């Protein structure tokens, strides 16, 4: 047995290996943050950057003119979904969806981190070449001299799909050469869409980590090349963290208080951990102990759970505990959690629950039938969150131990991708979900 597993709770290990869905509660929640963690000032810097680049963004993308260049998603109550899933607001608190599945341009949560990192890169190159002065207008980054400058630079990323889409699209729009490394099994439509935008797609055998590694090696060897590192990028992380401010405004507008008697629960699908980790970090800055963040991971790929439950900082992957990292949730199929993010989440994350692929499809169908929203499988991972909290022993213990009253609680299911997925692909997801449902129900024709 791997010596790293010695400290791993044996019963948890057995459950994880059997792929039994579970809620794991983080025993180190509230412990001290590691030294040289990102700071509140870092998050503010990211917010400011995104704000000052809004004018530029609306120049680059017609569809952003309505929002003045702001990349944001809606927050709305989902009473029908809550009722359909057997939950009562007066008793359990009120359910919302944070609709990052519909973020403009990139159609997924990756727009937040990805756009922020490429904008930061463009700013630093433009500034170094005197395109604008420190406090100048960022719309200058769309002018010809800036584009000619960016055209000499390459932006490279390794991605299963959505990060590649986000980075590829913004990099190409600014005039950079864009190269996306993907695993061979990444969805064809994503590769096609990128190639249509003038992005170079390089395919690799092996999993997501192999594609990232290949991208890193190539980018490091090339001059004027920037590698967007999903596994350890602070710029991605801070772009995600900047989501918290707007969410706080939306909560206030919806009349939702967040305080000791009105806890906020947030359920976030987790792949490598950057997106949900950044958002958790940003929300903790604003709401402290009154926000409770839970990650959702596939039963085959619970990489953040495995890393945090090992209670050490040495990397531990889902392969190390005998899982295969095979899931239909391609955005979440990650074997090893980000080493930048996991030490932060050790102190900030409330817990992780795992989801089977069958459940992802069932939840995808629930959201479609109750709310008319089409999600990709990864994006439905958070839907089971409120149920885990209110209907499981681990969840109820968490609520009791923290002395929380649920009646005034707000539950946010963060839906993370789907708007760019082609119609035929959505139909395949939904047909598959209906087939699973039909198989799991006794056939009514046999009732006598
Ligand atoms: C990438 C992704 C996530 C998770 O983000 P990480 O930073 O990898 O943890 C969740 N949902 C979708 C749809 C994604 O593409």
Short mmCIF file of N, CA and C in Angstrom, two decimals, residues 278-350:
data_model
loop_
_atom_site.label_atom_id
_atom_site.label_comp_id
_atom_site.label_asym_id
_atom_site.label_seq_id
_atom_site.Cartn_x
_atom_site.Cartn_y
_atom_site.Cartn_z
N UNK A 278 -11.38 29.35 -6.01
CA UNK A 278 -11.32 30.81 -6.10
C UNK A 278 -12.60 31.45 -5.60
N UNK A 279 -13.73 30.87 -6.02
CA UNK A 279 -15.01 31.43 -5.60
C UNK A 279 -15.18 31.30 -4.09
N UNK A 280 -14.78 30.16 -3.55
CA UNK A 280 -14.86 29.98 -2.10
C UNK A 280 -14.00 31.03 -1.39
N UNK A 281 -12.79 31.23 -1.88
CA UNK A 281 -11.88 32.22 -1.29
C UNK A 281 -12.51 33.61 -1.32
N UNK A 282 -13.07 33.99 -2.46
CA UNK A 282 -13.71 35.30 -2.59
C UNK A 282 -14.91 35.45 -1.66
N UNK A 283 -15.70 34.39 -1.55
CA UNK A 283 -16.89 34.45 -0.68
C UNK A 283 -16.50 34.53 0.79
N UNK A 284 -15.41 33.85 1.16
CA UNK A 284 -14.95 33.90 2.56
C UNK A 284 -14.49 35.32 2.93
N UNK A 285 -13.90 36.02 1.96
CA UNK A 285 -13.50 37.41 2.20
C UNK A 285 -14.73 38.24 2.59
N UNK A 286 -15.84 38.00 1.91
CA UNK A 286 -17.02 38.85 2.11
C UNK A 286 -17.92 38.37 3.25
N UNK A 287 -18.05 37.05 3.42
CA UNK A 287 -19.05 36.52 4.35
C UNK A 287 -18.46 35.73 5.52
N UNK A 288 -17.15 35.48 5.50
CA UNK A 288 -16.50 34.78 6.62
C UNK A 288 -17.18 33.47 6.97
N UNK A 289 -17.43 33.27 8.27
CA UNK A 289 -17.96 31.98 8.71
C UNK A 289 -19.44 31.80 8.37
N UNK A 290 -20.07 32.83 7.82
CA UNK A 290 -21.50 32.68 7.49
C UNK A 290 -21.73 32.03 6.13
N UNK A 291 -20.65 31.86 5.36
CA UNK A 291 -20.79 31.13 4.10
C UNK A 291 -20.15 29.75 4.26
N UNK A 292 -20.88 28.76 3.75
CA UNK A 292 -20.45 27.36 3.87
C UNK A 292 -20.35 26.78 2.47
N UNK A 293 -19.12 26.51 2.01
CA UNK A 293 -18.93 26.05 0.63
C UNK A 293 -18.66 24.55 0.60
N UNK A 294 -19.38 23.87 -0.29
CA UNK A 294 -19.19 22.43 -0.50
C UNK A 294 -18.86 22.20 -1.97
N UNK A 295 -17.90 21.32 -2.21
CA UNK A 295 -17.57 20.95 -3.59
C UNK A 295 -18.29 19.66 -3.96
N UNK A 296 -18.58 19.52 -5.25
CA UNK A 296 -19.16 18.29 -5.78
C UNK A 296 -18.16 17.66 -6.74
N UNK A 297 -17.87 16.37 -6.53
CA UNK A 297 -16.91 15.67 -7.40
C UNK A 297 -17.48 14.31 -7.83
N UNK A 298 -17.12 13.86 -9.05
CA UNK A 298 -17.58 12.53 -9.48
C UNK A 298 -17.02 11.44 -8.58
N UNK A 299 -17.74 10.33 -8.43
CA UNK A 299 -17.25 9.23 -7.58
C UNK A 299 -15.93 8.66 -8.11
N UNK A 300 -15.68 8.80 -9.41
CA UNK A 300 -14.43 8.27 -9.98
C UNK A 300 -13.28 9.27 -9.89
N UNK A 301 -13.57 10.53 -9.56
CA UNK A 301 -12.55 11.59 -9.60
C UNK A 301 -12.61 12.54 -8.40
N UNK A 302 -12.71 12.01 -7.18
CA UNK A 302 -12.83 12.93 -6.03
C UNK A 302 -11.46 13.47 -5.59
N UNK A 303 -10.79 14.19 -6.49
CA UNK A 303 -9.39 14.53 -6.23
C UNK A 303 -9.21 15.49 -5.06
N UNK A 304 -10.12 16.47 -4.91
CA UNK A 304 -9.96 17.41 -3.79
C UNK A 304 -10.25 16.71 -2.47
N UNK A 305 -11.27 15.87 -2.48
CA UNK A 305 -11.60 15.12 -1.26
C UNK A 305 -10.40 14.27 -0.82
N UNK A 306 -9.82 13.53 -1.79
CA UNK A 306 -8.69 12.65 -1.49
C UNK A 306 -7.51 13.46 -0.92
N UNK A 307 -7.23 14.61 -1.57
CA UNK A 307 -6.11 15.43 -1.13
C UNK A 307 -6.35 15.97 0.28
N UNK A 308 -7.55 16.49 0.53
CA UNK A 308 -7.83 17.09 1.84
C UNK A 308 -7.94 16.03 2.94
N UNK A 309 -8.55 14.90 2.63
CA UNK A 309 -8.73 13.86 3.65
C UNK A 309 -7.40 13.21 4.02
N UNK A 310 -6.39 13.32 3.13
CA UNK A 310 -5.09 12.75 3.46
C UNK A 310 -4.40 13.56 4.56
N UNK A 311 -4.91 14.77 4.80
CA UNK A 311 -4.41 15.65 5.87
C UNK A 311 -2.93 15.98 5.72
N UNK A 312 -2.40 15.91 4.50
CA UNK A 312 -1.02 16.34 4.30
C UNK A 312 -0.89 17.06 2.97
N UNK A 313 0.23 17.72 2.79
CA UNK A 313 0.39 18.52 1.59
C UNK A 313 1.08 17.80 0.44
N UNK A 314 1.58 16.56 0.71
CA UNK A 314 2.17 15.80 -0.40
C UNK A 314 1.05 15.40 -1.35
N UNK A 315 1.30 15.49 -2.66
CA UNK A 315 0.21 15.20 -3.60
C UNK A 315 -0.27 13.75 -3.51
N UNK A 316 -1.57 13.59 -3.49
CA UNK A 316 -2.19 12.26 -3.49
C UNK A 316 -3.29 12.31 -4.54
N UNK A 317 -3.31 11.32 -5.44
CA UNK A 317 -4.28 11.37 -6.54
C UNK A 317 -5.34 10.29 -6.39
N UNK A 318 -6.38 10.38 -7.20
CA UNK A 318 -7.43 9.36 -7.16
C UNK A 318 -6.88 8.02 -7.65
N UNK A 319 -5.86 8.06 -8.50
CA UNK A 319 -5.23 6.80 -8.95
C UNK A 319 -4.56 6.11 -7.77
N UNK A 320 -3.97 6.90 -6.85
CA UNK A 320 -3.28 6.32 -5.69
C UNK A 320 -4.22 5.52 -4.81
N UNK A 321 -5.53 5.84 -4.85
CA UNK A 321 -6.45 5.05 -4.01
C UNK A 321 -7.22 4.03 -4.87
N UNK A 322 -6.78 3.85 -6.10
CA UNK A 322 -7.35 2.77 -6.91
C UNK A 322 -8.58 3.17 -7.73
N UNK A 323 -8.84 4.47 -7.86
CA UNK A 323 -9.94 4.90 -8.74
C UNK A 323 -9.40 5.17 -10.14
N UNK A 324 -10.30 5.20 -11.14
CA UNK A 324 -9.82 5.27 -12.53
C UNK A 324 -10.03 6.64 -13.19
N UNK A 325 -10.69 7.58 -12.50
CA UNK A 325 -10.86 8.93 -13.06
C UNK A 325 -11.66 8.89 -14.37
N UNK A 326 -12.53 7.91 -14.52
CA UNK A 326 -13.37 7.85 -15.73
C UNK A 326 -14.77 8.29 -15.39
N UNK A 327 -15.19 9.38 -16.00
CA UNK A 327 -16.52 9.94 -15.75
C UNK A 327 -17.01 10.67 -16.98
N UNK A 328 -18.33 10.73 -17.13
CA UNK A 328 -18.93 11.48 -18.23
C UNK A 328 -18.83 12.99 -17.99
N UNK A 329 -18.53 13.37 -16.75
CA UNK A 329 -18.40 14.79 -16.41
C UNK A 329 -17.01 15.25 -16.81
N UNK A 330 -16.83 15.57 -18.11
CA UNK A 330 -15.46 15.80 -18.58
C UNK A 330 -14.79 17.00 -17.92
N UNK A 331 -15.56 17.99 -17.51
CA UNK A 331 -14.98 19.15 -16.84
C UNK A 331 -14.45 18.84 -15.45
N UNK A 332 -14.86 17.68 -14.92
CA UNK A 332 -14.48 17.33 -13.55
C UNK A 332 -13.56 16.12 -13.49
N UNK A 333 -13.18 15.60 -14.66
CA UNK A 333 -12.36 14.39 -14.72
C UNK A 333 -10.90 14.74 -14.48
N UNK A 334 -10.58 14.97 -13.23
CA UNK A 334 -9.23 15.37 -12.84
C UNK A 334 -8.74 14.43 -11.74
N UNK A 335 -7.54 13.89 -11.89
CA UNK A 335 -7.04 12.91 -10.94
C UNK A 335 -6.34 13.53 -9.73
N UNK A 336 -5.78 14.72 -9.95
CA UNK A 336 -4.95 15.34 -8.90
C UNK A 336 -5.39 16.79 -8.69
N UNK A 337 -5.73 17.13 -7.46
CA UNK A 337 -6.18 18.50 -7.17
C UNK A 337 -5.04 19.51 -7.31
N UNK A 338 -5.37 20.74 -7.61
CA UNK A 338 -4.39 21.82 -7.71
C UNK A 338 -3.64 21.99 -6.39
N UNK A 339 -2.32 22.09 -6.51
CA UNK A 339 -1.51 22.24 -5.32
C UNK A 339 -1.51 23.68 -4.80
N UNK A 340 -1.93 24.59 -5.65
CA UNK A 340 -2.12 25.97 -5.20
C UNK A 340 -3.37 26.07 -4.33
N UNK A 341 -4.41 25.34 -4.75
CA UNK A 341 -5.73 25.52 -4.15
C UNK A 341 -5.97 24.63 -2.92
N UNK A 342 -5.49 23.38 -2.96
CA UNK A 342 -5.86 22.45 -1.88
C UNK A 342 -5.42 22.93 -0.48
N UNK A 343 -4.23 23.54 -0.31
CA UNK A 343 -3.88 23.99 1.05
C UNK A 343 -4.80 25.12 1.55
N UNK A 344 -5.34 25.92 0.62
CA UNK A 344 -6.27 26.98 1.02
C UNK A 344 -7.61 26.37 1.42
N UNK A 345 -8.05 25.40 0.62
CA UNK A 345 -9.35 24.78 0.90
C UNK A 345 -9.32 23.95 2.18
N UNK A 346 -8.12 23.48 2.57
CA UNK A 346 -8.00 22.75 3.83
C UNK A 346 -8.54 23.60 4.98
N UNK A 347 -8.39 24.92 4.86
CA UNK A 347 -8.84 25.82 5.93
C UNK A 347 -10.23 26.38 5.67
N UNK A 348 -10.68 26.42 4.41
CA UNK A 348 -11.90 27.16 4.08
C UNK A 348 -13.11 26.32 3.66
N UNK A 349 -12.83 25.08 3.20
CA UNK A 349 -13.93 24.30 2.62
C UNK A 349 -14.70 23.56 3.71
N UNK A 350 -16.04 23.59 3.62
CA UNK A 350 -16.86 22.88 4.59
C UNK A 350 -16.87 21.38 4.33
#
